[in-house]
Every structure is written in C-alpha cells, then in structure tokens.
C-alpha cells in the first residue's frame, strides 16, 4: 500500500514527530511505501481564498496550482494518515486549512455530483495533553471520533476511517513505555483494518 502521512507540528522534536516516525517505521517494516508531507516545512497556506472557493453552479472547478498539486498527491496514494496535536478537540489551523482547500467540492465531496478523490482509507493520529478520563468525561473522545470519521471522512466517501488518540502527552513514562511502542504497532498493523 502507498501511504501519505500529512504532518502538522511546528517542531520536529515534538511528540507528534516521534509518534509519526515510529508509525512510519511500522508501516515500512510491514512492506508499505510511505511519503510524508510536512505542512509547516513546505509552508502550506491554510487560508481558503477566492481562487479555490467552491464554484457551486459550475460544471468544472478551477483551483490554484498549490491545490491541484495536493489533489494529485492524494490520488497517488492508497491511504492518508493525518498526524497532529489535538487543539480544542480538533485539527490545528494549518491542517484544517489543508482540508478546507484540498478536500474541495467535486474533488472530495460532490452533493450528488461525481468526485475525483480516489482515497479509501484515512487514519487520524493525534496527541492530547489531557488524560483519557478527562476527555471521556467531557465527551471529547466521542466528539473527535464522530467529527473525523463521519463529518469529514464519511461525508467525502472514505470507507475506512479510524482515530487514534495518544492521551496524556506530558507524561514522559507513558510516552516511553506505551505511546512510542504503540505507534510502531499501529504502523505494523495498518493493513489489518
């Protein structure tokens, strides 16, 4: 399987990077081809401007070169993995802007019109500063699963979508003993769901 990891974190010494790196090792060790798009390093512009705004009543959509390039990049892969820190139970602005601009009308969703996105599998990997207990009490886990798997992925016709939250990201022991090894195992077993 050819997998695209889309990464959103400003520091390459972050836990998000470490988890992404271990997950990627697991993918490669199980025979997958992996490419990474680091949104910060490429300077992706997250602002949806008029040039990329959906043209609801037009048969064809016009997009900027940046957006067309990203649409093509997605369609060159079998699966996309989003790796990011969870901010207010959702995506960082740069990644939200990526979805706003690239998962655009007639590419990812069509309101009854055909789309051109060929993506069948999405995995959302996020770190959280809060513990699982706190997020459960606030129903943030339910919200996050619903938002990523249904509001975004299912709406765009993605048949396989899964969320993995790495809770309590300030706990160094938990990171070392659980999160890093688990990220590797998630990569190894990526084709089993």
One Martini backbone bead per residue (centre of mass of N, CA, C, O) as a GRO file, in nm:
protein
  193
    1UNK     BB    1   0.100   0.034   0.019
    2UNK     BB    2   0.031   0.379  -0.031
    3UNK     BB    3   0.147   0.631   0.202
    4UNK     BB    4   0.024   0.938   0.340
    5UNK     BB    5   0.177   1.177   0.546
    6UNK     BB    6   0.020   1.434   0.738
    7UNK     BB    7   0.186   1.705   0.892
    8UNK     BB    8   0.126   1.900   1.218
    9UNK     BB    9   0.422   2.058   1.328
   10UNK     BB   10   0.667   2.296   1.420
   11UNK     BB   11   0.827   2.051   1.564
   12UNK     BB   12   1.074   1.789   1.531
   13UNK     BB   13   1.078   1.736   1.872
   14UNK     BB   14   0.808   1.610   1.893
   15UNK     BB   15   0.568   1.380   1.959
   16UNK     BB   16   0.444   1.371   1.681
   17UNK     BB   17   0.704   1.293   1.537
   18UNK     BB   18   0.769   1.035   1.695
   19UNK     BB   19   0.509   0.888   1.620
   20UNK     BB   20   0.541   0.909   1.316
   21UNK     BB   21   0.812   0.756   1.298
   22UNK     BB   22   0.711   0.486   1.420
   23UNK     BB   23   0.479   0.439   1.229
   24UNK     BB   24   0.657   0.436   0.973
   25UNK     BB   25   0.827   0.193   1.051
   26UNK     BB   26   0.589  -0.004   1.057
   27UNK     BB   27   0.507   0.029   0.766
   28UNK     BB   28   0.780  -0.055   0.635
   29UNK     BB   29   0.800  -0.337   0.784
   30UNK     BB   30   0.513  -0.417   0.622
   31UNK     BB   31   0.565  -0.293   0.305
   32UNK     BB   32   0.527   0.005   0.284
   33UNK     BB   33   0.479   0.304   0.121
   34UNK     BB   34   0.629   0.628   0.217
   35UNK     BB   35   0.499   0.962   0.261
   36UNK     BB   36   0.575   1.310   0.349
   37UNK     BB   37   0.377   1.594   0.463
   38UNK     BB   38   0.496   1.904   0.576
   39UNK     BB   39   0.322   2.185   0.627
   40UNK     BB   40   0.541   2.370   0.752
   41UNK     BB   41   0.789   2.316   0.562
   42UNK     BB   42   0.617   2.405   0.291
   43UNK     BB   43   0.417   2.645   0.355
   44UNK     BB   44   0.124   2.610   0.388
   45UNK     BB   45  -0.176   2.760   0.286
   46UNK     BB   46  -0.481   2.771   0.484
   47UNK     BB   47  -0.625   2.983   0.306
   48UNK     BB   48  -0.933   3.037   0.175
   49UNK     BB   49  -0.969   3.148  -0.140
   50UNK     BB   50  -1.131   3.241  -0.419
   51UNK     BB   51  -0.976   3.041  -0.618
   52UNK     BB   52  -1.082   2.778  -0.416
   53UNK     BB   53  -1.365   2.819  -0.423
   54UNK     BB   54  -1.654   2.698  -0.455
   55UNK     BB   55  -1.842   2.620  -0.766
   56UNK     BB   56  -2.161   2.532  -0.754
   57UNK     BB   57  -2.262   2.612  -1.079
   58UNK     BB   58  -2.022   2.447  -1.192
   59UNK     BB   59  -1.882   2.186  -1.365
   60UNK     BB   60  -1.609   2.320  -1.312
   61UNK     BB   61  -1.301   2.349  -1.136
   62UNK     BB   62  -1.097   2.600  -0.999
   63UNK     BB   63  -0.742   2.596  -0.920
   64UNK     BB   64  -0.466   2.608  -0.776
   65UNK     BB   65  -0.161   2.468  -0.793
   66UNK     BB   66  -0.142   2.380  -0.499
   67UNK     BB   67  -0.408   2.216  -0.498
   68UNK     BB   68  -0.361   2.031  -0.742
   69UNK     BB   69  -0.108   1.896  -0.624
   70UNK     BB   70  -0.256   1.772  -0.373
   71UNK     BB   71  -0.464   1.605  -0.523
   72UNK     BB   72  -0.256   1.434  -0.672
   73UNK     BB   73  -0.112   1.322  -0.423
   74UNK     BB   74  -0.349   1.167  -0.308
   75UNK     BB   75  -0.403   0.990  -0.580
   76UNK     BB   76  -0.109   0.838  -0.532
   77UNK     BB   77  -0.269   0.709  -0.290
   78UNK     BB   78  -0.433   0.478  -0.062
   79UNK     BB   79  -0.345   0.652   0.196
   80UNK     BB   80  -0.418   0.864   0.485
   81UNK     BB   81  -0.219   1.036   0.736
   82UNK     BB   82  -0.291   1.216   1.025
   83UNK     BB   83  -0.058   1.430   1.208
   84UNK     BB   84  -0.139   1.566   1.541
   85UNK     BB   85  -0.247   1.803   1.749
   86UNK     BB   86  -0.494   1.853   1.976
   87UNK     BB   87  -0.723   2.129   1.927
   88UNK     BB   88  -1.011   2.163   2.063
   89UNK     BB   89  -1.089   1.872   1.934
   90UNK     BB   90  -0.896   1.939   1.681
   91UNK     BB   91  -0.742   2.093   1.436
   92UNK     BB   92  -0.507   2.253   1.316
   93UNK     BB   93  -0.517   2.517   1.110
   94UNK     BB   94  -0.334   2.404   0.880
   95UNK     BB   95  -0.506   2.139   0.844
   96UNK     BB   96  -0.782   2.258   0.804
   97UNK     BB   97  -0.693   2.420   0.550
   98UNK     BB   98  -0.623   2.177   0.382
   99UNK     BB   99  -0.908   2.062   0.373
  100UNK     BB  100  -1.056   2.308   0.266
  101UNK     BB  101  -0.883   2.322  -0.005
  102UNK     BB  102  -0.850   2.010  -0.102
  103UNK     BB  103  -1.130   1.899   0.010
  104UNK     BB  104  -1.311   1.966  -0.240
  105UNK     BB  105  -1.528   2.039  -0.464
  106UNK     BB  106  -1.536   1.749  -0.672
  107UNK     BB  107  -1.321   1.585  -0.511
  108UNK     BB  108  -1.448   1.491  -0.213
  109UNK     BB  109  -1.724   1.638  -0.283
  110UNK     BB  110  -2.075   1.668  -0.458
  111UNK     BB  111  -2.380   1.675  -0.417
  112UNK     BB  112  -2.424   1.428  -0.648
  113UNK     BB  113  -2.154   1.455  -0.768
  114UNK     BB  114  -1.877   1.374  -0.899
  115UNK     BB  115  -1.562   1.251  -0.795
  116UNK     BB  116  -1.179   1.232  -0.774
  117UNK     BB  117  -1.133   1.096  -0.516
  118UNK     BB  118  -0.953   0.777  -0.427
  119UNK     BB  119  -0.991   0.750  -0.134
  120UNK     BB  120  -1.022   0.476   0.133
  121UNK     BB  121  -0.804   0.573   0.366
  122UNK     BB  122  -0.807   0.693   0.715
  123UNK     BB  123  -0.574   0.832   0.959
  124UNK     BB  124  -0.596   0.961   1.297
  125UNK     BB  125  -0.324   1.123   1.463
  126UNK     BB  126  -0.326   1.216   1.815
  127UNK     BB  127  -0.245   1.447   2.055
  128UNK     BB  128  -0.287   1.484   2.419
  129UNK     BB  129  -0.283   1.649   2.727
  130UNK     BB  130  -0.505   1.488   2.819
  131UNK     BB  131  -0.677   1.260   2.964
  132UNK     BB  132  -0.897   1.012   2.912
  133UNK     BB  133  -1.090   1.083   3.144
  134UNK     BB  134  -1.141   1.378   3.073
  135UNK     BB  135  -1.240   1.329   2.777
  136UNK     BB  136  -1.476   1.146   2.855
  137UNK     BB  137  -1.634   1.342   3.041
  138UNK     BB  138  -1.648   1.559   2.787
  139UNK     BB  139  -1.692   1.393   2.512
  140UNK     BB  140  -1.436   1.420   2.317
  141UNK     BB  141  -1.407   1.140   2.188
  142UNK     BB  142  -1.677   1.126   2.049
  143UNK     BB  143  -1.642   1.380   1.885
  144UNK     BB  144  -1.382   1.306   1.734
  145UNK     BB  145  -1.485   1.053   1.594
  146UNK     BB  146  -1.721   1.188   1.450
  147UNK     BB  147  -1.574   1.412   1.299
  148UNK     BB  148  -1.361   1.241   1.138
  149UNK     BB  149  -1.539   0.987   1.038
  150UNK     BB  150  -1.808   1.156   0.943
  151UNK     BB  151  -1.786   1.460   0.871
  152UNK     BB  152  -1.545   1.393   0.681
  153UNK     BB  153  -1.495   1.107   0.559
  154UNK     BB  154  -1.783   1.006   0.487
  155UNK     BB  155  -1.866   1.261   0.325
  156UNK     BB  156  -1.607   1.178   0.121
  157UNK     BB  157  -1.620   0.847   0.084
  158UNK     BB  158  -1.468   0.717   0.315
  159UNK     BB  159  -1.466   0.387   0.432
  160UNK     BB  160  -1.186   0.417   0.604
  161UNK     BB  161  -1.194   0.526   0.950
  162UNK     BB  162  -0.951   0.634   1.204
  163UNK     BB  163  -0.883   0.687   1.556
  164UNK     BB  164  -0.578   0.800   1.737
  165UNK     BB  165  -0.518   0.859   2.076
  166UNK     BB  166  -0.256   1.029   2.259
  167UNK     BB  167  -0.256   1.052   2.578
  168UNK     BB  168  -0.091   1.228   2.802
  169UNK     BB  169   0.175   1.396   2.665
  170UNK     BB  170   0.332   1.472   2.959
  171UNK     BB  171   0.397   1.165   3.009
  172UNK     BB  172   0.698   1.018   2.989
  173UNK     BB  173   0.640   0.723   3.060
  174UNK     BB  174   0.406   0.680   2.861
  175UNK     BB  175   0.561   0.743   2.608
  176UNK     BB  176   0.784   0.523   2.636
  177UNK     BB  177   0.598   0.262   2.717
  178UNK     BB  178   0.345   0.322   2.502
  179UNK     BB  179   0.330   0.522   2.254
  180UNK     BB  180   0.574   0.440   2.081
  181UNK     BB  181   0.510   0.134   2.051
  182UNK     BB  182   0.218   0.178   1.942
  183UNK     BB  183   0.288   0.326   1.683
  184UNK     BB  184   0.435   0.092   1.554
  185UNK     BB  185   0.194  -0.112   1.564
  186UNK     BB  186   0.004   0.054   1.387
  187UNK     BB  187   0.184   0.028   1.135
  188UNK     BB  188   0.195  -0.283   1.116
  189UNK     BB  189  -0.148  -0.296   1.126
  190UNK     BB  190  -0.276  -0.114   0.894
  191UNK     BB  191  -0.401  -0.357   0.695
  192UNK     BB  192  -0.620  -0.483   0.930
  193UNK     BB  193  -0.873  -0.245   0.873
   0.00000   0.00000   0.00000
